[in-house]
Amino acid sequence: MASSPPAEAWDPASWRTKPIKQSPPYAEPEKLAAAVGELSRLPPLVHPNEIIALKAHLRDVAQGNAFLLQGGDCAELFDYCQQGPIESKLKLLLQMSVVLIWGMNKRVVRIGRMAGQYAKPRSSPTEMVDGKELPSFRGDILNGYRVEDRDIDPNRLVKAYHHSAATLNYIRAAVASGIADLHRPLDWGLGHVRDPALKTKYSDIASSIQQTLRFLQTINARPGELESVELFTSHEGLLLEYEQALTRLLEKPATDGRAYSPAPSEGKEYYDTSAHFIWIGDRTRQIDHGHVEFFRGIANPIGIKVGPTTPTSDLLALLRTLNPSCEPGKITLITRYGAAKVGHLLPQHIRAVEDSEYRRCVVWQCDPMHGNTLSTPTGIKTRRFGDIYRELQETLRIHKNEGSYLGGVHLELTGDAVTECLGGSEGLDEDDLSTNYTSFCDPRLNEKQALELAFLIADHFAQ
Ligand code: PEP
Ligand code: MN
Protein backbone atom coordinates (compact mmCIF):
# COMPACT_ATOMS: atom_id res chain seq x y z
CA MET A 1 0.00 0.00 0.00
CA ALA A 2 1.34 3.46 -0.84
CA SER A 3 2.37 5.40 2.23
CA SER A 4 0.01 8.26 2.97
CA PRO A 5 1.31 11.84 2.90
CA PRO A 6 2.12 13.25 6.35
CA ALA A 7 -0.98 14.73 7.99
CA GLU A 8 -1.02 18.51 8.19
CA ALA A 9 0.16 19.91 11.50
CA TRP A 10 -2.57 20.21 14.10
CA ASP A 11 -2.98 22.16 17.31
CA PRO A 12 -6.06 22.98 19.39
CA ALA A 13 -6.37 26.34 17.60
CA SER A 14 -5.74 25.21 14.01
CA TRP A 15 -9.51 25.14 13.33
CA ARG A 16 -9.37 28.94 13.35
CA THR A 17 -7.58 28.96 9.98
CA LYS A 18 -10.54 27.19 8.30
CA PRO A 19 -13.98 28.36 7.23
CA ILE A 20 -16.65 27.51 9.78
CA LYS A 21 -20.44 27.03 9.92
CA GLN A 22 -22.73 27.89 12.84
CA SER A 23 -20.18 30.19 14.43
CA PRO A 24 -21.96 32.52 16.88
CA PRO A 25 -21.78 36.27 16.24
CA TYR A 26 -20.01 37.18 19.52
CA ALA A 27 -20.29 40.97 19.87
CA GLU A 28 -17.90 41.44 22.81
CA PRO A 29 -14.42 40.04 22.00
CA GLU A 30 -12.89 41.11 25.36
CA LYS A 31 -15.59 39.30 27.32
CA LEU A 32 -15.15 36.22 25.13
CA ALA A 33 -11.37 36.28 25.67
CA ALA A 34 -11.86 36.59 29.45
CA ALA A 35 -14.31 33.66 29.51
CA VAL A 36 -12.03 31.45 27.41
CA GLY A 37 -9.06 32.42 29.61
CA GLU A 38 -10.97 31.36 32.70
CA LEU A 39 -12.04 28.07 31.11
CA SER A 40 -8.45 27.27 30.16
CA ARG A 41 -7.43 27.48 33.82
CA LEU A 42 -10.23 25.33 35.20
CA PRO A 43 -9.54 21.61 35.74
CA PRO A 44 -10.58 18.97 33.21
CA LEU A 45 -14.17 17.75 33.61
CA VAL A 46 -13.25 14.20 32.70
CA HIS A 47 -10.01 12.20 32.91
CA PRO A 48 -8.05 10.61 30.02
CA ASN A 49 -8.40 7.21 31.73
CA GLU A 50 -12.17 7.47 31.42
CA ILE A 51 -11.97 8.68 27.82
CA ILE A 52 -9.72 5.79 26.86
CA ALA A 53 -11.91 3.32 28.78
CA LEU A 54 -14.91 4.49 26.75
CA LYS A 55 -12.94 4.11 23.52
CA ALA A 56 -12.12 0.53 24.52
CA HIS A 57 -15.82 -0.16 25.19
CA LEU A 58 -16.70 1.31 21.81
CA ARG A 59 -14.16 -0.99 20.16
CA ASP A 60 -16.16 -3.88 21.65
CA VAL A 61 -19.33 -2.32 20.21
CA ALA A 62 -17.76 -1.91 16.74
CA GLN A 63 -16.80 -5.59 16.81
CA GLY A 64 -20.33 -6.67 17.70
CA ASN A 65 -19.71 -7.59 21.34
CA ALA A 66 -21.58 -4.79 23.15
CA PHE A 67 -24.37 -2.28 22.50
CA LEU A 68 -24.32 1.50 22.86
CA LEU A 69 -27.25 3.35 24.41
CA GLN A 70 -26.98 7.13 24.16
CA GLY A 71 -29.73 9.51 25.17
CA GLY A 72 -30.86 12.68 26.82
CA ASP A 73 -32.35 16.07 26.03
CA CYS A 74 -32.10 17.82 22.68
CA ALA A 75 -31.11 21.03 24.48
CA GLU A 76 -30.06 20.61 28.08
CA LEU A 77 -30.92 23.71 30.11
CA PHE A 78 -28.99 25.03 33.13
CA ASP A 79 -32.25 24.62 34.97
CA TYR A 80 -32.15 20.81 34.49
CA CYS A 81 -29.13 20.74 36.79
CA GLN A 82 -31.23 19.51 39.72
CA GLN A 83 -31.39 16.20 41.57
CA GLY A 84 -34.83 15.13 40.26
CA PRO A 85 -34.27 15.61 36.50
CA ILE A 86 -30.77 14.09 36.68
CA GLU A 87 -31.99 11.04 38.59
CA SER A 88 -34.99 10.45 36.37
CA LYS A 89 -32.84 10.48 33.23
CA LEU A 90 -30.30 8.16 34.87
CA LYS A 91 -33.03 5.76 35.93
CA LEU A 92 -34.58 5.72 32.48
CA LEU A 93 -31.23 4.94 30.84
CA LEU A 94 -30.71 2.16 33.40
CA GLN A 95 -34.16 0.67 32.87
CA MET A 96 -33.59 0.67 29.13
CA SER A 97 -30.22 -1.03 29.64
CA VAL A 98 -31.81 -3.80 31.68
CA VAL A 99 -34.22 -4.51 28.83
CA LEU A 100 -31.37 -4.43 26.30
CA ILE A 101 -29.01 -6.64 28.31
CA TRP A 102 -31.80 -9.14 28.81
CA GLY A 103 -32.73 -9.21 25.10
CA MET A 104 -29.25 -9.08 23.61
CA ASN A 105 -27.21 -10.90 26.19
CA LYS A 106 -24.48 -8.33 25.62
CA ARG A 107 -22.92 -5.58 27.69
CA VAL A 108 -24.49 -2.16 27.31
CA VAL A 109 -22.34 0.97 27.15
CA ARG A 110 -24.25 4.05 28.34
CA ILE A 111 -23.62 7.62 27.28
CA GLY A 112 -25.84 10.48 28.44
CA ARG A 113 -26.53 13.51 26.27
CA MET A 114 -25.95 15.19 29.61
CA ALA A 115 -23.57 17.41 31.56
CA GLY A 116 -22.76 19.68 28.61
CA GLN A 117 -25.40 19.40 25.85
CA TYR A 118 -26.00 23.17 25.98
CA ALA A 119 -25.19 24.42 22.45
CA LYS A 120 -27.66 24.18 19.56
CA PRO A 121 -27.06 24.66 15.83
CA ARG A 122 -29.81 26.79 14.26
CA SER A 123 -31.13 26.92 10.71
CA SER A 124 -31.73 30.68 10.92
CA PRO A 125 -30.10 33.46 13.00
CA THR A 126 -33.55 34.78 13.96
CA GLU A 127 -36.90 33.23 14.85
CA MET A 128 -40.45 34.52 15.35
CA VAL A 129 -41.75 34.41 18.93
CA ASP A 130 -45.31 35.67 19.51
CA GLY A 131 -45.18 37.63 16.26
CA LYS A 132 -41.81 39.24 17.08
CA GLU A 133 -38.53 38.51 15.30
CA LEU A 134 -35.83 37.67 17.87
CA PRO A 135 -32.27 36.32 17.70
CA SER A 136 -32.64 32.51 17.72
CA PHE A 137 -32.21 30.65 20.99
CA ARG A 138 -28.79 29.00 20.58
CA GLY A 139 -28.79 27.07 23.84
CA ASP A 140 -28.07 28.12 27.43
CA ILE A 141 -24.32 28.20 26.78
CA LEU A 142 -24.80 31.33 24.61
CA ASN A 143 -28.13 33.03 25.26
CA GLY A 144 -31.37 32.46 27.17
CA TYR A 145 -34.79 31.42 25.91
CA ARG A 146 -36.53 34.38 27.55
CA VAL A 147 -37.13 37.33 25.22
CA GLU A 148 -34.92 39.60 27.36
CA ASP A 149 -32.02 37.09 27.34
CA ARG A 150 -31.55 36.63 23.61
CA ASP A 151 -28.24 38.55 23.31
CA ILE A 152 -25.17 36.31 23.35
CA ASP A 153 -23.36 36.53 26.68
CA PRO A 154 -19.84 34.98 26.72
CA ASN A 155 -20.04 34.60 30.53
CA ARG A 156 -22.47 31.78 29.81
CA LEU A 157 -19.55 29.67 28.52
CA VAL A 158 -18.16 29.62 32.06
CA LYS A 159 -21.61 28.99 33.52
CA ALA A 160 -21.92 26.01 31.17
CA TYR A 161 -18.69 24.56 32.59
CA HIS A 162 -19.99 24.89 36.16
CA HIS A 163 -23.37 23.36 35.31
CA SER A 164 -21.63 20.47 33.53
CA ALA A 165 -19.41 19.99 36.58
CA ALA A 166 -22.36 19.97 39.00
CA THR A 167 -24.37 17.58 36.82
CA LEU A 168 -21.43 15.24 36.37
CA ASN A 169 -20.65 15.38 40.08
CA TYR A 170 -24.17 14.24 40.93
CA ILE A 171 -24.11 11.52 38.27
CA ARG A 172 -20.87 10.21 39.74
CA ALA A 173 -22.26 10.41 43.29
CA ALA A 174 -25.53 8.67 42.41
CA VAL A 175 -23.76 5.89 40.51
CA ALA A 176 -21.19 5.42 43.29
CA SER A 177 -24.00 5.25 45.85
CA GLY A 178 -25.73 2.38 44.09
CA ILE A 179 -28.51 4.02 42.07
CA ALA A 180 -27.56 1.52 39.39
CA ASP A 181 -27.44 -1.61 41.53
CA LEU A 182 -28.78 -4.32 39.25
CA HIS A 183 -29.91 -6.32 42.28
CA ARG A 184 -32.72 -3.85 42.76
CA PRO A 185 -34.25 -3.20 39.34
CA LEU A 186 -37.77 -3.21 40.75
CA ASP A 187 -36.89 -0.38 43.12
CA TRP A 188 -36.15 1.88 40.18
CA GLY A 189 -39.87 2.52 39.90
CA LEU A 190 -41.67 2.80 36.62
CA GLY A 191 -42.49 6.43 37.22
CA HIS A 192 -45.10 7.53 34.79
CA VAL A 193 -45.47 4.25 32.93
CA ARG A 194 -49.10 3.32 33.43
CA ASP A 195 -49.65 0.95 30.53
CA PRO A 196 -50.35 -2.47 32.14
CA ALA A 197 -48.89 -4.51 29.26
CA LEU A 198 -45.63 -2.58 29.26
CA LYS A 199 -45.46 -2.70 33.04
CA THR A 200 -45.95 -6.49 33.10
CA LYS A 201 -43.36 -7.02 30.39
CA TYR A 202 -40.82 -4.91 32.30
CA SER A 203 -41.58 -6.56 35.67
CA ASP A 204 -41.18 -10.03 34.13
CA ILE A 205 -37.78 -9.09 32.75
CA ALA A 206 -36.77 -7.45 36.03
CA SER A 207 -37.66 -10.51 38.10
CA SER A 208 -35.93 -12.89 35.71
CA ILE A 209 -32.83 -10.69 36.05
CA GLN A 210 -33.14 -10.80 39.84
CA GLN A 211 -33.33 -14.60 39.80
CA THR A 212 -30.19 -14.78 37.68
CA LEU A 213 -28.40 -12.36 39.99
CA ARG A 214 -29.36 -14.36 43.06
CA PHE A 215 -27.93 -17.45 41.39
CA LEU A 216 -24.70 -15.62 40.51
CA GLN A 217 -24.44 -14.39 44.08
CA THR A 218 -25.02 -17.89 45.40
CA ILE A 219 -22.12 -19.22 43.39
CA ASN A 220 -20.14 -16.08 44.22
CA ALA A 221 -19.58 -15.09 40.62
CA ARG A 222 -17.80 -11.81 39.90
CA PRO A 223 -18.62 -10.16 43.22
CA GLY A 224 -18.74 -6.39 43.13
CA GLU A 225 -19.01 -6.02 39.36
CA LEU A 226 -22.75 -6.09 39.31
CA GLU A 227 -23.37 -3.33 41.81
CA SER A 228 -22.49 -0.39 39.69
CA VAL A 229 -22.30 0.76 36.12
CA GLU A 230 -20.45 3.39 34.18
CA LEU A 231 -22.21 6.32 32.62
CA PHE A 232 -20.27 8.49 30.21
CA THR A 233 -21.14 12.02 29.07
CA SER A 234 -21.49 13.56 25.63
CA HIS A 235 -22.59 16.61 23.70
CA GLU A 236 -22.40 18.09 20.23
CA GLY A 237 -18.97 19.72 19.90
CA LEU A 238 -20.38 22.85 18.33
CA LEU A 239 -18.68 25.78 20.08
CA LEU A 240 -15.03 25.38 19.30
CA GLU A 241 -13.95 28.29 21.53
CA TYR A 242 -15.32 26.26 24.48
CA GLU A 243 -13.97 22.91 23.28
CA GLN A 244 -10.52 24.35 22.59
CA ALA A 245 -10.28 25.84 26.08
CA LEU A 246 -10.95 22.43 27.62
CA THR A 247 -8.58 20.54 25.32
CA ARG A 248 -5.39 19.61 27.15
CA LEU A 249 -2.16 17.80 26.31
CA LEU A 250 -2.16 14.99 28.87
CA GLU A 251 -0.41 11.77 29.65
CA LYS A 252 -1.79 8.85 27.64
CA PRO A 253 -3.00 6.10 30.00
CA ALA A 254 -0.70 3.12 29.81
CA THR A 255 -3.50 0.54 29.78
CA ASP A 256 -6.80 0.66 27.99
CA GLY A 257 -7.91 3.04 30.72
CA ARG A 258 -9.90 0.47 32.65
CA ALA A 259 -7.55 0.75 35.62
CA TYR A 260 -4.78 2.98 36.86
CA SER A 261 -1.44 1.48 36.03
CA PRO A 262 2.07 2.16 37.26
CA ALA A 263 3.48 1.30 33.81
CA PRO A 264 5.69 3.90 32.16
CA SER A 265 4.07 6.69 30.21
CA GLU A 266 3.28 6.18 26.54
CA GLY A 267 3.57 9.88 25.78
CA LYS A 268 1.01 12.63 25.62
CA GLU A 269 -2.13 13.19 23.57
CA TYR A 270 -4.69 15.96 23.26
CA TYR A 271 -7.91 15.17 25.13
CA ASP A 272 -11.04 17.27 24.93
CA THR A 273 -11.89 17.11 28.62
CA SER A 274 -15.34 18.76 28.30
CA ALA A 275 -16.92 15.28 27.96
CA HIS A 276 -15.98 11.69 27.25
CA PHE A 277 -17.56 11.70 23.78
CA ILE A 278 -18.41 14.59 21.47
CA TRP A 279 -19.99 14.51 18.06
CA ILE A 280 -20.03 16.59 14.87
CA GLY A 281 -23.54 17.69 13.94
CA ASP A 282 -25.28 17.34 10.60
CA ARG A 283 -24.70 21.00 9.77
CA THR A 284 -20.97 21.20 10.56
CA ARG A 285 -19.35 18.12 8.99
CA GLN A 286 -17.83 19.84 5.89
CA ILE A 287 -14.53 18.09 5.31
CA ASP A 288 -12.42 21.25 4.81
CA HIS A 289 -14.05 23.30 7.60
CA GLY A 290 -13.19 24.14 11.19
CA HIS A 291 -15.15 21.43 13.03
CA VAL A 292 -13.56 18.52 11.19
CA GLU A 293 -10.16 20.19 11.65
CA PHE A 294 -10.67 20.45 15.41
CA PHE A 295 -12.01 16.91 15.80
CA ARG A 296 -9.15 15.31 13.88
CA GLY A 297 -6.64 16.17 16.60
CA ILE A 298 -8.31 14.94 19.77
CA ALA A 299 -7.93 11.44 21.22
CA ASN A 300 -11.55 11.12 22.38
CA PRO A 301 -13.97 8.73 20.71
CA ILE A 302 -16.16 10.91 18.47
CA GLY A 303 -19.44 10.76 16.58
CA ILE A 304 -20.42 12.02 13.13
CA LYS A 305 -24.04 12.63 12.22
CA VAL A 306 -24.81 11.09 8.83
CA GLY A 307 -27.96 12.01 6.94
CA PRO A 308 -29.64 12.42 3.56
CA THR A 309 -27.19 15.21 2.67
CA THR A 310 -24.06 13.06 3.27
CA PRO A 311 -22.60 11.92 -0.07
CA THR A 312 -21.15 8.41 0.17
CA SER A 313 -17.75 9.72 -0.94
CA ASP A 314 -17.72 12.22 1.98
CA LEU A 315 -18.18 9.37 4.40
CA LEU A 316 -14.88 7.71 3.52
CA ALA A 317 -13.10 11.06 3.29
CA LEU A 318 -14.32 11.88 6.81
CA LEU A 319 -13.19 8.52 8.19
CA ARG A 320 -9.77 8.89 6.57
CA THR A 321 -9.33 12.40 7.93
CA LEU A 322 -10.66 11.73 11.42
CA ASN A 323 -9.37 8.20 11.94
CA PRO A 324 -6.41 7.66 9.58
CA SER A 325 -5.03 4.77 11.65
CA CYS A 326 -8.36 2.82 11.52
CA GLU A 327 -8.61 2.63 15.30
CA PRO A 328 -11.68 0.46 16.02
CA GLY A 329 -14.32 2.27 18.12
CA LYS A 330 -12.82 5.70 17.50
CA ILE A 331 -15.75 6.78 15.31
CA THR A 332 -19.46 6.32 15.75
CA LEU A 333 -21.55 6.97 12.63
CA ILE A 334 -24.85 8.33 13.90
CA THR A 335 -27.30 7.76 11.05
CA ARG A 336 -30.43 9.94 10.85
CA TYR A 337 -32.21 9.76 7.52
CA GLY A 338 -35.91 9.73 8.35
CA ALA A 339 -38.25 6.75 8.06
CA ALA A 340 -39.02 7.48 4.40
CA LYS A 341 -35.38 7.68 3.28
CA VAL A 342 -33.48 5.14 5.37
CA GLY A 343 -34.28 2.19 3.08
CA HIS A 344 -32.76 3.93 0.09
CA LEU A 345 -29.74 5.62 1.73
CA LEU A 346 -28.43 3.40 4.51
CA PRO A 347 -27.47 0.33 2.41
CA GLN A 348 -25.12 2.33 0.19
CA HIS A 349 -23.48 3.98 3.19
CA ILE A 350 -22.99 0.62 4.88
CA ARG A 351 -21.47 -0.90 1.74
CA ALA A 352 -19.06 1.99 1.24
CA VAL A 353 -17.72 1.66 4.78
CA GLU A 354 -17.83 -2.11 5.21
CA ASP A 355 -16.14 -2.71 1.82
CA SER A 356 -13.27 -0.40 2.80
CA GLU A 357 -10.43 -0.61 5.31
CA TYR A 358 -12.99 0.54 7.94
CA ARG A 359 -14.82 -2.80 8.02
CA ARG A 360 -15.94 -3.59 11.60
CA CYS A 361 -14.07 -0.46 12.69
CA VAL A 362 -16.94 2.02 13.12
CA VAL A 363 -19.86 1.88 15.50
CA TRP A 364 -23.11 2.11 13.53
CA GLN A 365 -25.63 3.94 15.65
CA CYS A 366 -29.22 4.80 14.69
CA ASP A 367 -30.63 8.22 15.59
CA PRO A 368 -34.27 7.74 14.59
CA MET A 369 -35.21 11.21 15.85
CA HIS A 370 -33.63 13.88 13.66
CA GLY A 371 -34.86 12.76 10.24
CA ASN A 372 -38.44 12.61 11.49
CA THR A 373 -39.16 16.08 12.83
CA LEU A 374 -42.34 17.81 11.61
CA SER A 375 -44.57 20.75 12.50
CA THR A 376 -48.29 20.48 13.24
CA PRO A 377 -50.65 22.85 11.37
CA THR A 378 -50.54 25.05 14.48
CA GLY A 379 -46.73 25.21 14.30
CA ILE A 380 -45.75 22.82 17.13
CA LYS A 381 -42.52 20.91 16.48
CA THR A 382 -43.16 17.20 16.97
CA ARG A 383 -42.31 13.68 15.77
CA ARG A 384 -44.53 10.68 15.19
CA PHE A 385 -43.55 7.76 17.41
CA GLY A 386 -44.54 5.50 14.48
CA ASP A 387 -41.91 7.13 12.22
CA ILE A 388 -39.23 6.84 14.91
CA TYR A 389 -40.11 3.19 15.50
CA ARG A 390 -40.15 2.48 11.74
CA GLU A 391 -36.75 4.07 11.11
CA LEU A 392 -35.23 2.01 13.91
CA GLN A 393 -36.93 -1.18 12.71
CA GLU A 394 -35.78 -0.55 9.12
CA THR A 395 -32.25 0.19 10.30
CA LEU A 396 -32.12 -3.08 12.25
CA ARG A 397 -33.40 -4.99 9.20
CA ILE A 398 -30.96 -3.34 6.78
CA HIS A 399 -27.92 -4.03 8.96
CA LYS A 400 -28.99 -7.65 9.24
CA ASN A 401 -29.34 -7.91 5.44
CA GLU A 402 -25.99 -6.27 4.83
CA GLY A 403 -24.20 -8.43 7.38
CA SER A 404 -23.19 -5.39 9.44
CA TYR A 405 -23.93 -4.76 13.10
CA LEU A 406 -26.23 -2.04 14.40
CA GLY A 407 -24.25 -1.27 17.53
CA GLY A 408 -26.25 1.50 19.11
CA VAL A 409 -29.14 3.87 19.35
CA HIS A 410 -29.11 7.65 19.91
CA LEU A 411 -32.30 9.09 21.36
CA GLU A 412 -33.74 12.36 22.59
CA LEU A 413 -35.58 11.41 25.74
CA THR A 414 -36.47 12.56 29.20
CA GLY A 415 -37.54 10.78 32.36
CA ASP A 416 -40.52 13.14 32.69
CA ALA A 417 -44.05 12.38 31.45
CA VAL A 418 -43.85 14.85 28.57
CA THR A 419 -46.24 14.92 25.63
CA GLU A 420 -43.94 15.99 22.83
CA CYS A 421 -43.94 13.08 20.35
CA LEU A 422 -47.20 11.84 18.80
CA GLY A 423 -48.41 8.24 19.18
CA GLY A 424 -46.82 5.41 21.14
CA SER A 425 -48.86 2.99 23.21
CA GLU A 426 -50.62 5.91 24.96
CA GLY A 427 -51.77 7.09 21.52
CA LEU A 428 -50.95 10.77 22.03
CA ASP A 429 -52.62 12.94 19.39
CA GLU A 430 -52.19 16.57 18.37
CA ASP A 431 -54.56 17.83 21.04
CA ASP A 432 -52.53 16.05 23.74
CA LEU A 433 -49.27 17.81 22.80
CA SER A 434 -50.12 20.86 24.89
CA THR A 435 -50.68 18.76 28.08
CA ASN A 436 -47.00 18.70 29.03
CA TYR A 437 -44.81 20.09 26.26
CA THR A 438 -41.71 21.49 27.96
CA SER A 439 -38.87 21.11 25.40
CA PHE A 440 -37.16 24.33 24.30
CA CYS A 441 -35.82 22.60 21.23
CA ASP A 442 -36.69 19.22 19.66
CA PRO A 443 -39.52 16.98 20.97
CA ARG A 444 -38.33 14.16 23.25
CA LEU A 445 -39.57 10.64 23.91
CA ASN A 446 -41.18 10.20 27.30
CA GLU A 447 -40.28 7.29 29.57
CA LYS A 448 -42.86 4.97 28.10
CA GLN A 449 -42.03 5.70 24.47
CA ALA A 450 -38.32 5.26 25.23
CA LEU A 451 -38.91 1.87 26.92
CA GLU A 452 -40.96 0.75 23.92
CA LEU A 453 -37.95 1.34 21.69
CA ALA A 454 -35.72 -0.63 24.06
CA PHE A 455 -38.16 -3.56 23.78
CA LEU A 456 -38.08 -3.30 19.97
CA ILE A 457 -34.29 -3.66 19.95
CA ALA A 458 -34.29 -6.39 22.61
CA ASP A 459 -36.93 -8.39 20.70
CA HIS A 460 -35.02 -8.05 17.44
CA PHE A 461 -31.82 -9.46 18.91
CA ALA A 462 -33.56 -12.07 21.09
CA GLN A 463 -35.06 -13.77 18.00
C1 PEP B 1 -29.15 17.01 17.67
O1 PEP B 1 -28.62 15.91 17.86
O2 PEP B 1 -29.80 17.62 18.53
C2 PEP B 1 -29.05 17.63 16.31
C3 PEP B 1 -29.13 18.94 16.11
O3 PEP B 1 -28.91 16.70 15.36
P1 PEP B 1 -28.44 16.82 13.84
O4 PEP B 1 -27.09 17.48 13.86
O5 PEP B 1 -28.40 15.39 13.40
O6 PEP B 1 -29.50 17.61 13.10
MN1 MN C 1 -32.23 17.64 18.58
XYZ file of N, CA and C and ligand atoms in Angstrom, residues 72-75 113 117 120-121 236 279 283 305 336 367 369-370 373 381 383 410 412 439 441-444, ligand 2:
79
model
N -30.680 11.542 25.930
C -30.862 12.684 26.824
C -31.631 13.769 26.080
N -31.585 14.975 26.628
C -32.349 16.069 26.026
C -31.753 16.517 24.703
N -32.610 17.167 23.891
C -32.097 17.822 22.685
C -31.237 18.991 23.148
N -31.838 19.891 23.913
C -31.109 21.029 24.478
C -31.205 20.925 25.991
N -26.629 12.173 26.881
C -26.531 13.510 26.275
C -26.751 14.447 27.454
N -24.686 19.310 27.145
C -25.404 19.403 25.853
C -26.153 20.749 25.779
N -26.803 24.663 20.641
C -27.658 24.175 19.557
C -27.345 24.865 18.232
N -27.173 24.051 17.152
C -27.060 24.663 15.831
C -28.439 25.179 15.418
N -22.868 17.679 21.549
C -22.398 18.088 20.227
C -21.243 19.077 20.417
N -19.688 14.839 19.457
C -19.990 14.511 18.060
C -20.075 15.767 17.197
N -24.930 19.741 10.480
C -24.702 21.004 9.770
C -23.236 21.436 9.744
N -22.666 12.807 12.696
C -24.037 12.632 12.218
C -23.993 12.422 10.707
N -29.134 9.284 10.576
C -30.425 9.942 10.851
C -31.033 10.431 9.544
N -29.897 7.114 14.952
C -30.626 8.220 15.587
C -31.947 8.331 14.821
N -34.470 10.001 15.478
C -35.207 11.214 15.848
C -35.093 12.312 14.779
N -33.850 12.615 14.368
C -33.628 13.884 13.662
C -34.053 13.920 12.207
N -38.544 14.940 12.149
C -39.158 16.085 12.830
C -40.184 16.736 11.902
N -43.532 21.853 16.981
C -42.522 20.912 16.484
C -42.765 19.559 17.152
N -42.721 14.847 16.548
C -42.307 13.681 15.766
C -43.336 12.609 16.004
N -29.341 6.289 19.401
C -29.110 7.646 19.912
C -30.472 8.326 19.984
N -33.418 11.189 21.770
C -33.745 12.361 22.586
C -34.888 11.947 23.501
N -40.168 20.987 26.082
C -38.873 21.114 25.403
C -38.698 22.519 24.840
N -36.405 22.866 22.541
C -35.820 22.596 21.227
C -36.604 21.451 20.600
N -35.964 20.308 20.318
C -36.692 19.217 19.659
C -37.547 18.425 20.648
N -38.646 17.809 20.121
C -39.517 16.979 20.966
C -38.834 15.682 21.405
N -38.999 15.336 22.676
C -38.326 14.155 23.249
C -39.303 13.007 23.480
Mn -32.226 17.640 18.576
